[in-house]
GROMACS .gro file of C-alpha atoms in nm:
model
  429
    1UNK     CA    1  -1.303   2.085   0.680
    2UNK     CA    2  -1.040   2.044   0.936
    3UNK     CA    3  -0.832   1.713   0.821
    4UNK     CA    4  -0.562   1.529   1.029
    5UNK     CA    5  -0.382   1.310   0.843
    6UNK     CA    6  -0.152   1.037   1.068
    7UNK     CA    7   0.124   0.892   0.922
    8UNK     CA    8   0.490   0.963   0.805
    9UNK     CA    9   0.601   0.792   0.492
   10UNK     CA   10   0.579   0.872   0.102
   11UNK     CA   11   0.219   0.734   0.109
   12UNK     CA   12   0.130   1.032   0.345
   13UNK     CA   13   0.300   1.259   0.153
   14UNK     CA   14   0.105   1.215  -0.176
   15UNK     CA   15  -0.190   1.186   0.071
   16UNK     CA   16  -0.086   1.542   0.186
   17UNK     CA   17  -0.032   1.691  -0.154
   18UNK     CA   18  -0.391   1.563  -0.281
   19UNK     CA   19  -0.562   1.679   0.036
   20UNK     CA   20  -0.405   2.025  -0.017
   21UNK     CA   21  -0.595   2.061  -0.336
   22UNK     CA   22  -0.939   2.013  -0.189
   23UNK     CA   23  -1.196   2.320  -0.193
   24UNK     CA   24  -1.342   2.186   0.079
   25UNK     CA   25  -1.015   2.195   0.331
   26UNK     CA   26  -1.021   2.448   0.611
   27UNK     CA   27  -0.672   2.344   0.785
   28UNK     CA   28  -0.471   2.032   0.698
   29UNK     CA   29  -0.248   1.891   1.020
   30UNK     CA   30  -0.035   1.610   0.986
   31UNK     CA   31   0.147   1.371   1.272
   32UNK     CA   32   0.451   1.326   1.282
   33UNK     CA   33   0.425   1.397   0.900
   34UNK     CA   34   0.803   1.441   0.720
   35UNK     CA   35   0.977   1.725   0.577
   36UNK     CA   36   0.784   1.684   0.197
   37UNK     CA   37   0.434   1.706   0.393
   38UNK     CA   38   0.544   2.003   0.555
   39UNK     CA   39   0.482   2.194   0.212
   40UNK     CA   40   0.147   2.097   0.259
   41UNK     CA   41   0.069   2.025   0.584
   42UNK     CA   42   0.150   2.179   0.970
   43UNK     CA   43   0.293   1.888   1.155
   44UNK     CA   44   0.223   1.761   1.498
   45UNK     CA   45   0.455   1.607   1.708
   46UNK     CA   46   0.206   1.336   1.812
   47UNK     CA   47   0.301   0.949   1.731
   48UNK     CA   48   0.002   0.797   1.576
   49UNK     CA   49   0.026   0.471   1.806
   50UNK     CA   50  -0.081   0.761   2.106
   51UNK     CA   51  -0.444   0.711   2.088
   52UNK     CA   52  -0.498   0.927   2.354
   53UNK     CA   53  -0.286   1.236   2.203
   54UNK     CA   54  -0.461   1.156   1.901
   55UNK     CA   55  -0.758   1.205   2.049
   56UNK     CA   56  -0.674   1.485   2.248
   57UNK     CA   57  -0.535   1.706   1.945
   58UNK     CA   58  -0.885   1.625   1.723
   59UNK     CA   59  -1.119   1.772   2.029
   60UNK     CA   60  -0.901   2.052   2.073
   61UNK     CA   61  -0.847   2.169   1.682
   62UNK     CA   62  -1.193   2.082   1.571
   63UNK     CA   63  -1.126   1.776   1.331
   64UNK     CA   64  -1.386   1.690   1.087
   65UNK     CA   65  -1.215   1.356   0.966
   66UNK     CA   66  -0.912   1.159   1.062
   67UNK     CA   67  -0.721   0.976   0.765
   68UNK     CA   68  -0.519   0.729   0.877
   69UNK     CA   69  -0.251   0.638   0.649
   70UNK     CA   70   0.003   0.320   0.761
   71UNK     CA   71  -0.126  -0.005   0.885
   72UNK     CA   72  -0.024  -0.045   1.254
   73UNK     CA   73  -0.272   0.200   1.364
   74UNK     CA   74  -0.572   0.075   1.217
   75UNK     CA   75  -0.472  -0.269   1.347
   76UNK     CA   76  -0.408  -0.140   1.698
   77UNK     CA   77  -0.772  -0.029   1.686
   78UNK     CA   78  -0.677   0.384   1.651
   79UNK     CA   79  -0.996   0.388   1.428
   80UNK     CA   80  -1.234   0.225   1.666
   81UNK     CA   81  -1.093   0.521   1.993
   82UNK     CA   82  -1.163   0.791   1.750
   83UNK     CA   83  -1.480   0.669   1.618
   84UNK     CA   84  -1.584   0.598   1.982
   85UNK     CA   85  -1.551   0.996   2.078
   86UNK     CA   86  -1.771   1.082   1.783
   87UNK     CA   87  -1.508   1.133   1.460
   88UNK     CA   88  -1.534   1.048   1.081
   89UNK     CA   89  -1.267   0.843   1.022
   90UNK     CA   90  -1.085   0.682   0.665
   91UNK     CA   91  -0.998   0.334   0.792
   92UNK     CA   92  -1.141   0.041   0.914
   93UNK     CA   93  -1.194  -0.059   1.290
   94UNK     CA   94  -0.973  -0.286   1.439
   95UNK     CA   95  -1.159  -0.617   1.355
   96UNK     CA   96  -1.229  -0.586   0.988
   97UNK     CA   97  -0.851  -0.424   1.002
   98UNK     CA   98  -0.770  -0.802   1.080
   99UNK     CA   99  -0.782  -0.856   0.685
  100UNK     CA  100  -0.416  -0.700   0.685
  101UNK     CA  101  -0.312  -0.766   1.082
  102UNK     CA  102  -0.372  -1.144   1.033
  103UNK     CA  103  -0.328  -1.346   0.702
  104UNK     CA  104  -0.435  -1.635   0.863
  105UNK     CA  105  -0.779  -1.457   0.928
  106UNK     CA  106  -0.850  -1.379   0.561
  107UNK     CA  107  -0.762  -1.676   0.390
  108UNK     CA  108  -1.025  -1.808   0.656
  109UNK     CA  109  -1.252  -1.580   0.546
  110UNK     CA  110  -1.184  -1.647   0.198
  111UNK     CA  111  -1.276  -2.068   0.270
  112UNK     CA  112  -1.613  -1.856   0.405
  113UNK     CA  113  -1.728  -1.685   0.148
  114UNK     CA  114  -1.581  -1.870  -0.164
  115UNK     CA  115  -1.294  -1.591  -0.270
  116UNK     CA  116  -1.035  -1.761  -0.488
  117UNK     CA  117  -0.738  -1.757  -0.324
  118UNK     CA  118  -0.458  -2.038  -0.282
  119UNK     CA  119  -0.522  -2.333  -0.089
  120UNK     CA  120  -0.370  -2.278   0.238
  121UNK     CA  121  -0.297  -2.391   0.641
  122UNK     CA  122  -0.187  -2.227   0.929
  123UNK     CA  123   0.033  -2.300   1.211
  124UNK     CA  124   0.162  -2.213   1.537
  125UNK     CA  125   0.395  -2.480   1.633
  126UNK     CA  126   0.713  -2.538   1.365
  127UNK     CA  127   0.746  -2.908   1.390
  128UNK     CA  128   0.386  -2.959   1.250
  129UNK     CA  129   0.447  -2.707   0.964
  130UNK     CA  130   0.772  -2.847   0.863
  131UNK     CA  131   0.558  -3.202   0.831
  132UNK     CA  132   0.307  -3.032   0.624
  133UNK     CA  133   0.533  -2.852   0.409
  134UNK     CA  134   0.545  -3.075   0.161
  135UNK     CA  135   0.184  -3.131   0.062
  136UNK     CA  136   0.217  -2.778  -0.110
  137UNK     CA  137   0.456  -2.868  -0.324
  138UNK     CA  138   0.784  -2.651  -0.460
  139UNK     CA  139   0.820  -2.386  -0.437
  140UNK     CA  140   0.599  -2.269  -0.156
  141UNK     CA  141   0.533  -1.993   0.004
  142UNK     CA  142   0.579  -1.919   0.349
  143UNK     CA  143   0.430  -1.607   0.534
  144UNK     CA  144   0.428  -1.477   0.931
  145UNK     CA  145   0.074  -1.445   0.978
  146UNK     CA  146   0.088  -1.019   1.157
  147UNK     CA  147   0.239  -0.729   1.035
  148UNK     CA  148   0.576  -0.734   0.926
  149UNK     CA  149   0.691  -0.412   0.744
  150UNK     CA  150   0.576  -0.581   0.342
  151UNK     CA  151   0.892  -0.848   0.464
  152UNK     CA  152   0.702  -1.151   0.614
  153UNK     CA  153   0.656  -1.361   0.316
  154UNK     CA  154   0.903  -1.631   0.194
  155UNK     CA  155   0.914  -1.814  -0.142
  156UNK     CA  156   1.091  -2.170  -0.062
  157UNK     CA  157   1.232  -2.340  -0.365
  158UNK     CA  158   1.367  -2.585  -0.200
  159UNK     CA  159   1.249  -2.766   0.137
  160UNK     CA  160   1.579  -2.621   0.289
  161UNK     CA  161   1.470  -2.345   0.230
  162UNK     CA  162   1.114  -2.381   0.396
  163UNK     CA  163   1.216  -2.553   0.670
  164UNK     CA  164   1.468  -2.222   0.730
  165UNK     CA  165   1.195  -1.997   0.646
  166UNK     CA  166   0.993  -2.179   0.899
  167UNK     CA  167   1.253  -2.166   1.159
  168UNK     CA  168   1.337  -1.802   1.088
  169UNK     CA  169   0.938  -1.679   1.173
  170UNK     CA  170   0.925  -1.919   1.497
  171UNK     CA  171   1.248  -1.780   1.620
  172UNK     CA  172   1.137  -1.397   1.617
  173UNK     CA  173   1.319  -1.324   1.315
  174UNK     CA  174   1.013  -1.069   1.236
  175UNK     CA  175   0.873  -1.075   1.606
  176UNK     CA  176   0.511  -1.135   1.721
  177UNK     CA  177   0.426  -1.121   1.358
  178UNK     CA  178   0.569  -1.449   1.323
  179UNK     CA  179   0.430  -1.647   1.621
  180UNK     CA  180   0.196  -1.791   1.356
  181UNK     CA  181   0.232  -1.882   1.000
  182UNK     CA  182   0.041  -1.969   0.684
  183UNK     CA  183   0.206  -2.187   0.462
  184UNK     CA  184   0.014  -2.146   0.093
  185UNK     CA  185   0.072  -2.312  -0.248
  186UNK     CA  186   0.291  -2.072  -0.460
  187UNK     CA  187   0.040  -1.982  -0.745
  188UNK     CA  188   0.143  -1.895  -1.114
  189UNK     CA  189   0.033  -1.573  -1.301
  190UNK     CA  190   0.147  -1.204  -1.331
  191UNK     CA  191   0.058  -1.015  -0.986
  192UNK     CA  192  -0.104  -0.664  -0.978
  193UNK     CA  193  -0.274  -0.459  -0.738
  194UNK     CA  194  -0.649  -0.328  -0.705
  195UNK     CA  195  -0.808  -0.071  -0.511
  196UNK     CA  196  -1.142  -0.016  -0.399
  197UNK     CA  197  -1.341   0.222  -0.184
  198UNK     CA  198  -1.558   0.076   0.126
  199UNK     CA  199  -1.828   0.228   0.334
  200UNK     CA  200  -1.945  -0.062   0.459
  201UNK     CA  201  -2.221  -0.154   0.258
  202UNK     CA  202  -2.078  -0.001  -0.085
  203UNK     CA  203  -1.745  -0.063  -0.253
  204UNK     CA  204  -1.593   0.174  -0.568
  205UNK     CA  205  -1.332   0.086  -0.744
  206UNK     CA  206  -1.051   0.322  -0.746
  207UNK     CA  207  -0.774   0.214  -0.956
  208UNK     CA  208  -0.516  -0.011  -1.044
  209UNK     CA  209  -0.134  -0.042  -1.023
  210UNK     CA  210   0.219  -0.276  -1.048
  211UNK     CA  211   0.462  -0.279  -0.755
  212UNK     CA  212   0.786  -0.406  -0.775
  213UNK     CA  213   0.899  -0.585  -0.455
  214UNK     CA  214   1.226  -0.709  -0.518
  215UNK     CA  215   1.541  -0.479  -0.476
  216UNK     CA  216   1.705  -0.453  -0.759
  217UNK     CA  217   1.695  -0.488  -1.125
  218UNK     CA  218   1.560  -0.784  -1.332
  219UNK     CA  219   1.346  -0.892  -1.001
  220UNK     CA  220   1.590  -1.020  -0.814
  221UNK     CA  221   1.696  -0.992  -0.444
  222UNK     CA  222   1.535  -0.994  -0.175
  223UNK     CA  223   1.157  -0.855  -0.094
  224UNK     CA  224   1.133  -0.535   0.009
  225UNK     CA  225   0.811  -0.262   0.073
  226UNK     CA  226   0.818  -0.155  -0.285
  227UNK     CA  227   1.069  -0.035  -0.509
  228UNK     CA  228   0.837   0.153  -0.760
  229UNK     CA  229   0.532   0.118  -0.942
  230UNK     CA  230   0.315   0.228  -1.231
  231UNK     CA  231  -0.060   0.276  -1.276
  232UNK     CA  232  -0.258   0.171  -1.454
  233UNK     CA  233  -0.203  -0.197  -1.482
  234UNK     CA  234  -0.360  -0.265  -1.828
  235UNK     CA  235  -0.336  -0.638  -1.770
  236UNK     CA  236  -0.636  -0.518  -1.479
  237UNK     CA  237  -0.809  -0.452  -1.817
  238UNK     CA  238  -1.238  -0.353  -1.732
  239UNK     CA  239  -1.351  -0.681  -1.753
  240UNK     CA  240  -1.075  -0.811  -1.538
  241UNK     CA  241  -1.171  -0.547  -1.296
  242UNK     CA  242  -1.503  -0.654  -1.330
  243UNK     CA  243  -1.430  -1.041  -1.162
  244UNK     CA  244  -1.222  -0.870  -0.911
  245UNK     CA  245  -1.499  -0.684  -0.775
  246UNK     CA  246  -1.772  -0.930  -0.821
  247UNK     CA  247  -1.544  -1.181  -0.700
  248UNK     CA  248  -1.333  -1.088  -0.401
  249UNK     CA  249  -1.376  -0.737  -0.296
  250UNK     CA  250  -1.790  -0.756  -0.308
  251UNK     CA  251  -1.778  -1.086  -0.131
  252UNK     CA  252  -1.489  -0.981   0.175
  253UNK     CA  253  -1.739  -0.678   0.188
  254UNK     CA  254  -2.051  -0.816   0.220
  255UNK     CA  255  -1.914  -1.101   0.420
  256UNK     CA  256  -1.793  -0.831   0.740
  257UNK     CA  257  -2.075  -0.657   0.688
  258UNK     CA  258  -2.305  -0.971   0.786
  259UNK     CA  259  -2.056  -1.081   1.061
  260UNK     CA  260  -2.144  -0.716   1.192
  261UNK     CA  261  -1.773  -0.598   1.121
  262UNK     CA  262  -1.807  -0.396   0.828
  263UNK     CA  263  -1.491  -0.235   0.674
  264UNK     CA  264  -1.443   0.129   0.647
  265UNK     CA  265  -1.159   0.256   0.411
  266UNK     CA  266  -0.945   0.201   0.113
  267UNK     CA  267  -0.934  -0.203   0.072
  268UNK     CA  268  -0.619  -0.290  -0.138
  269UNK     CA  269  -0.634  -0.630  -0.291
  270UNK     CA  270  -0.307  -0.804  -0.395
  271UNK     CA  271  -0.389  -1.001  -0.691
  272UNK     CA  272  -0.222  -1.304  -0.896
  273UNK     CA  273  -0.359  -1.346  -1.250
  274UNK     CA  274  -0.387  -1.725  -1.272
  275UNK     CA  275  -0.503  -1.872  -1.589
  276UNK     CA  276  -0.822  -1.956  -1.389
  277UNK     CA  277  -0.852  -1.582  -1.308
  278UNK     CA  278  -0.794  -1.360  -1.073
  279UNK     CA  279  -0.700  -1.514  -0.718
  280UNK     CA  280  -0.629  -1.291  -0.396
  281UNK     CA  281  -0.271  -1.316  -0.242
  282UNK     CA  282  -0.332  -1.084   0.008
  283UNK     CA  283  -0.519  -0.794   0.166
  284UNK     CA  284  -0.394  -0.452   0.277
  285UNK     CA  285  -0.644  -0.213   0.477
  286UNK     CA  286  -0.527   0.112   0.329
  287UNK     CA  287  -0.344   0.276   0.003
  288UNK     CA  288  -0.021   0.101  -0.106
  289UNK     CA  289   0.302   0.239  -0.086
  290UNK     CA  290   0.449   0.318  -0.335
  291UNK     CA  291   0.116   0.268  -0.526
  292UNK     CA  292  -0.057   0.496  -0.361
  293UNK     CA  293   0.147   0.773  -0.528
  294UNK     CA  294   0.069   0.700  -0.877
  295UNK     CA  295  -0.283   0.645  -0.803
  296UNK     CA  296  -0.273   1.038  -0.633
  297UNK     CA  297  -0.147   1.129  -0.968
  298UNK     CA  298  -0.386   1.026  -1.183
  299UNK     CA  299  -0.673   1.103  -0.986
  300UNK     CA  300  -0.909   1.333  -1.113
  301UNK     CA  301  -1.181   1.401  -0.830
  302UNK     CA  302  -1.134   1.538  -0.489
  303UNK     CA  303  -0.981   1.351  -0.268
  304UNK     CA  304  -1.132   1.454   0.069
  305UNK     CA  305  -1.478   1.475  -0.080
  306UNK     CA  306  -1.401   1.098  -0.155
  307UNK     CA  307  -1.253   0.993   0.163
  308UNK     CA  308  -1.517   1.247   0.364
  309UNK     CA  309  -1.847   1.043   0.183
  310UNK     CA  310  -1.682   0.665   0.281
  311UNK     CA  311  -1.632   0.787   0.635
  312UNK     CA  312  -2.034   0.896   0.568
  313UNK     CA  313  -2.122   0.536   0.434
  314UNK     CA  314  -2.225   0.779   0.130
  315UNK     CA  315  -2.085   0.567  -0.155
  316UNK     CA  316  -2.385   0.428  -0.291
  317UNK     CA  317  -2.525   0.821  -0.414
  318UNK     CA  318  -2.121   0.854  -0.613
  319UNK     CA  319  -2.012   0.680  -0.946
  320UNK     CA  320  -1.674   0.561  -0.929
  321UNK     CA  321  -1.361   0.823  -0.905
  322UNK     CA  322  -1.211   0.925  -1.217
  323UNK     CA  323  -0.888   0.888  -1.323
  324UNK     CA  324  -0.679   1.042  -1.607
  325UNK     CA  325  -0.590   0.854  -1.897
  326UNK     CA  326  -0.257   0.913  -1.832
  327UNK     CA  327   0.024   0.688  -1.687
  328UNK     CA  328   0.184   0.748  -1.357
  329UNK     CA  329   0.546   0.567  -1.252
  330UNK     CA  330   0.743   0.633  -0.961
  331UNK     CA  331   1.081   0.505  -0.878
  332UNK     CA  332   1.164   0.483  -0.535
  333UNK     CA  333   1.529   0.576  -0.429
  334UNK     CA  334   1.603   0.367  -0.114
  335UNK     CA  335   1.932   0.400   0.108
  336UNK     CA  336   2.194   0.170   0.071
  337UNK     CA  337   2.125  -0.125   0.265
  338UNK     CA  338   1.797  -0.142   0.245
  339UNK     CA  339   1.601  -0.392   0.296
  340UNK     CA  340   1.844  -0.526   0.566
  341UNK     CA  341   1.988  -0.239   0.742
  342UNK     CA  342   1.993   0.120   0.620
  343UNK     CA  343   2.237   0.391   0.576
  344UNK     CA  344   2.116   0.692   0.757
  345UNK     CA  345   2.218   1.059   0.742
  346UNK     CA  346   2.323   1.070   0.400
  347UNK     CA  347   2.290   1.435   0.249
  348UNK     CA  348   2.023   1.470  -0.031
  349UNK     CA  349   1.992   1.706  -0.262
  350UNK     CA  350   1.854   1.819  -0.646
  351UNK     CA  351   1.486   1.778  -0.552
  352UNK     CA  352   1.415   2.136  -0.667
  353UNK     CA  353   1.531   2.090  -1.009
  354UNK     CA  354   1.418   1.704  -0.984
  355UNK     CA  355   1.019   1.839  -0.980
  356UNK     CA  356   1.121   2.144  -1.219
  357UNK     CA  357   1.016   1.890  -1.560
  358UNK     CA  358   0.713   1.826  -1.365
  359UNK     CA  359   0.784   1.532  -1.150
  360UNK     CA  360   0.705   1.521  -0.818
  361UNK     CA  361   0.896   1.388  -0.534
  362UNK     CA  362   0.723   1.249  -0.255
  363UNK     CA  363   0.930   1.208   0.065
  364UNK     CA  364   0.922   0.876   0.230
  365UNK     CA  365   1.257   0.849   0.500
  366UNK     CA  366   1.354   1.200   0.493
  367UNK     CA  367   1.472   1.446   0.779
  368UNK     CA  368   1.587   1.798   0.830
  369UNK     CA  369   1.942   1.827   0.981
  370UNK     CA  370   1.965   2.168   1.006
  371UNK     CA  371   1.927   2.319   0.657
  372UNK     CA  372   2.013   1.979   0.504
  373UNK     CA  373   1.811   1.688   0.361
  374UNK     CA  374   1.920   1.360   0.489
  375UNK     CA  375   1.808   1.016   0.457
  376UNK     CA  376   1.631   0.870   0.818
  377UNK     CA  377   1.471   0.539   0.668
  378UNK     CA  378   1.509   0.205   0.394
  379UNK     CA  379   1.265   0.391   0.101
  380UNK     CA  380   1.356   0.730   0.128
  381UNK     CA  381   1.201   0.939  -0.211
  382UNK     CA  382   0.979   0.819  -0.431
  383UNK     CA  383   1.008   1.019  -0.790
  384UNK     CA  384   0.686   1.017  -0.940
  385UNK     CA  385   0.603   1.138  -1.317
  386UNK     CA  386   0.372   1.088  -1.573
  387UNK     CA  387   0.320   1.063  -1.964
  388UNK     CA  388   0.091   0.938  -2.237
  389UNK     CA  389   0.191   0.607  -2.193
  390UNK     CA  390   0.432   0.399  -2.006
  391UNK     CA  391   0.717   0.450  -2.211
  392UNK     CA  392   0.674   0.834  -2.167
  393UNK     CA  393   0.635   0.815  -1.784
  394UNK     CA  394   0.944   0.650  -1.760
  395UNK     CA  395   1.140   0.859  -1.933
  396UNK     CA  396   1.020   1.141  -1.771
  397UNK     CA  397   1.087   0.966  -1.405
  398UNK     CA  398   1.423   0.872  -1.496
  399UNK     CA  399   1.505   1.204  -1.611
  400UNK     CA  400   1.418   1.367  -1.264
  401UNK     CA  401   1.617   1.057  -1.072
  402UNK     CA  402   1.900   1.160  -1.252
  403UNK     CA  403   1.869   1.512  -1.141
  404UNK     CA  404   1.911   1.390  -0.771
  405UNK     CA  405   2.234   1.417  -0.591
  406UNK     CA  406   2.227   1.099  -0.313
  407UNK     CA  407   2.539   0.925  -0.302
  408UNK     CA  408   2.473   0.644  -0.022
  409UNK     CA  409   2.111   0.570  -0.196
  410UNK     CA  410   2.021   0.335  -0.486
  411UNK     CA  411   1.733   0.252  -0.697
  412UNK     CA  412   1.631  -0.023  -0.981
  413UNK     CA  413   1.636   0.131  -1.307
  414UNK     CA  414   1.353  -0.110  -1.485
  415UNK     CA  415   1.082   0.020  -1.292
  416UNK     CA  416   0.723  -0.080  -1.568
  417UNK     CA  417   0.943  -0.349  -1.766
  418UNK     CA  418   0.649  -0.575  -1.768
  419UNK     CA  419   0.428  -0.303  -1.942
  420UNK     CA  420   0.693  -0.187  -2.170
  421UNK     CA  421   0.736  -0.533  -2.300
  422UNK     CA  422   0.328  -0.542  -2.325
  423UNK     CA  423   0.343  -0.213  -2.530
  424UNK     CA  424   0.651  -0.342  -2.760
  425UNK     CA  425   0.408  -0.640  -2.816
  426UNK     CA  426   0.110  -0.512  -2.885
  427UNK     CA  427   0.292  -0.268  -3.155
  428UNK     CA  428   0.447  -0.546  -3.288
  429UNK     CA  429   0.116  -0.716  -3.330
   0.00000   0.00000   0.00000
C-alpha cells in the first residue's frame, strides 16, 4: 500500500517508524514530516491544513490510505475532502471530530447518552460565567471550549483565580478557542488515558497510558502538551478497562453512529478514576502525544493492517491488537521556555549513541540547519525505552537522556513516579 501520513510532531514520528515495519507498505510519504521521519519516510512539502494539495498529491502518487496524525486537520474537515474524492482515511470526519474541536459538544453528548463525566455549563458571555462560578465549588476547572495546543484548561483554586481564568479565554488569550467556555466541577481521582479503535460501528481497545502535563518535577508548573508518559497504566487494570468501554467509549460510539455521524479513527479518552469509577475528562480524536509513542512500542501487530481495516469499517472480523507485556516510558526533552515561549535553534546532538542501548528517539520540534540538529518547537525529542517493568524502563530512558548533548533544553526527571510508588507498594505488601 501507498500510505501518506500528515503531520509533523513526535506522534508522527513513532507513527512513521511503525508504518515502516508493515509488510504490506509499498511507499510511505509524509507532509511536512521532520527530520526523525525522514529515516522512514520521503517528505512532502505540503501543509496538511492545504486540503487541496493534499488532495492533489494522493491522486497523483496513488494513495491507498491517508493517516492523519494532529488534531486541527481532522477538525477542519481534511478527512471529510479526502473521503469525498474516494480515499480510506484514519480519522474521523469533521462532525464526529467535534468530540475534540468542541468540549462543550461532548459533555453535551455525554448529558445524551448517560457517560459519566463531571457536571458541567457552558458559556459565551464572561459576566454570566463569573456569576455561575461559584455553584462548582473550589477549585474548579475552567476550559476554552476549541482547540488550544493541550493549554486551554485552567484549575482555579481560588475565585481570583477563575474569574482571571475567565477573563484570560474571553480576551483571546488562546484565540477563537476561547470564545466559549465550559466551566466543570474539578473531580478527584488519579487520571489516565485509554485508547480505542473506531470504525464506526465497532470499537477495539488499544491500550493504555499516563501523561504527565505539568512542566516540571513533582507536578508542578504550569500545563503543558505532555512531558512524558508510560504505558501501560496498571491502575487501567482489565476490569477497569472493561467499564471504560462499556461505559463511555461504546456509548459516544453508538451514540454518533445513530445521530448519522459515526466516528472513524483512534478515539482517545482522558479519564479520572473517581471512587465512583471511571468518569471522562475529555476526548481527543486521534493518538496522544507523547502517549502515542509508548503505545507504538509495545505494539505487537501491524500497524497499517490495523489502521487500513478501521478505515474499512472491518473491526468487527479482528480481536483486539496485542501488546507486549513490556513497559514503555518516554521522557520528553522540551526547549527552555516551554510552555510559554521557546528557545529555538539550539544545537542537538548524542541521538546516535542515545538509541545505541536500544532507546529510541522520536523527533517532535526538530530541524536541519545545515548538517546540524536544532531545536524549532516547545517538545522537541521524546526518548522512549522499555523494560520488564517500570522501574527498568526508566532506567533505561534516563540512561539515553543523559547521553544527549542539548544545552538550552530541559526535561522532568520523575517521569512514572506514580507507578513506581504502586510497584514499591505492592512489594511491600
Amino acid at each position: 500500500m501507498n500510505v501518506l501520513l500528515l503531520g509533523s510532531g513526535g506522534r508522527e514520528h513513532a507513527l512513521a517508524w511503525k508504518l515502516a515495519q508493515s509488510p504490506l507498505l509499498t511507499k510511505l510519504w509524509a507532509a511536512p514530516g521532520n527530520p526523525g521521519i525522514e529515516d522512514h519516510a520521503s517528505l512532502v512539502d505540503i501543509k496538511p491544513a492545504d486540503h487541496r494539495a493534499c488532495i492533489d498529491f494522493c491522486l497523483k502518487h496513488s494513495i491507498d490510505l491517508i493517516v492523519i496524525g494532529p488534531e486541527a486537520p481532522l477538525v477542519d474537515g481534511l478527512a471529510d475532502n479526502l473521503r469525498t474524492m474516494g480515499f480510506k482515511v484514519f480519522g474521523p470526519d469533521r462532525e464526529a471530530a467535534r468530540l475534540e474541536g468542541s468540549k462543550g459538544f461532548t459533555k453535551d453528548l455525554c448529558a445524551e447518552a448517560g457517560i459519566p463525566t463531571a457536571a458541567y455549563a457552558r458559556f459565551t458571555d464572561a459576566e454570566a460565567a463569573k456569576y455561575a462560578c461559584p455553584e462548582f465549588g473550589l477549585p474548579v476547572v475552567i476550559k476554552a471550549d476549541g482547540l488550544a495546543a493541550g493549554k486551554g484548561v485552567i484549575i482555579a483554586e481560588t475565585s481570583g483565580e477563575a474569574e482571571a481564568a475567565i477573563d484570560a479565554m474571553f480576551g483571546g488569550e488562546f484565540g477563537k478557542a476561547g470564545s466559549e467556555i465550559v466551566i466543570e466541577e474539578c473531580m478527584a481521582g488519579e487520571e489516565a488515558s485509554f485508547f480505542a479503535l473506531v470504525d464506526g460501528e465497532t470499537a477495539l481497545p488499544f491500550g493504555t497510558a499516563q501523561d504527565h502535563k505539568r512542566a516540571f518535577d513533582g507536578d508542578a508548573g504550569p500545563n503543558t502538551g505532555g512531558m512524558g508518559a508510560y504505558s501501560p497504566a496498571s491502575i487501567l487494570d482489565a476490569a477497569m478497562q472493561a467499564r471504560v468501554m462499556a461505559e463511555i467509549v461504546e456509548p459516544t460510539a453508538r451514540t454518533l453512529a445513530a445521530r448519522g455521524t459515526p466516528f472513524s479513527g483512534v478515539l482517545y479518552a482522558g479519564l479520572m478514576l473517581t471512587a465512583e469509577g471511571p468518569k471522562l475528562i475529555e476526548y481527543n480524536v486521534r493518538f496522544g502525544d507523547p502517549e502515542c509513542q509508548v503505545l507504538m512500542m509495545r505494539l505487537e501487530d501491524d500497524l497499517l493492517a490495523l489502521m487500513h481495516t478501521t478505515a474499512e469499517g472491518g473491526l468487527a472480523e479482528l480481536d483486539p491488537p496485542r501488546f507486549s507485556d513490556d513497559v514503555a516510558l518516554t521522557v520528553v526533552i522540551a526547549a527552555n521556555g516551554y510552555p510559554g515561549t521557546p528557545e529555538k535553534g539550539g544545537a542537538i546532538a548524542g541521538i546516535d549513541q542515545a538509541e545505541a542501548s536500544g532507546a529510541k528517539v522520536f523527533h517532535a520540534g526538530t530541524a536541519r540547519d545545515g548538517a546540524v540538529l536544532v531545536a524549532s518547537g516547545g517538545r522537541v525529542l521524546n526518548v522512549t525505552a522499555t523494560g520488564k517493568d517500570i522501574a527498568a524502563a526508566r532506567k533505561a530512558a534516563y540512561a539515553a537522556v543523559a547521553r544527549i548533548d542539548f544545552p538550552t533544553g530541559f526535561h522532568r526527571t520523575d517521569i512514572g513516579w506514580r507507578e513506581i510508588e504502586r510497584s514499591k507498594a505492592l512489594q511491600k505488601a
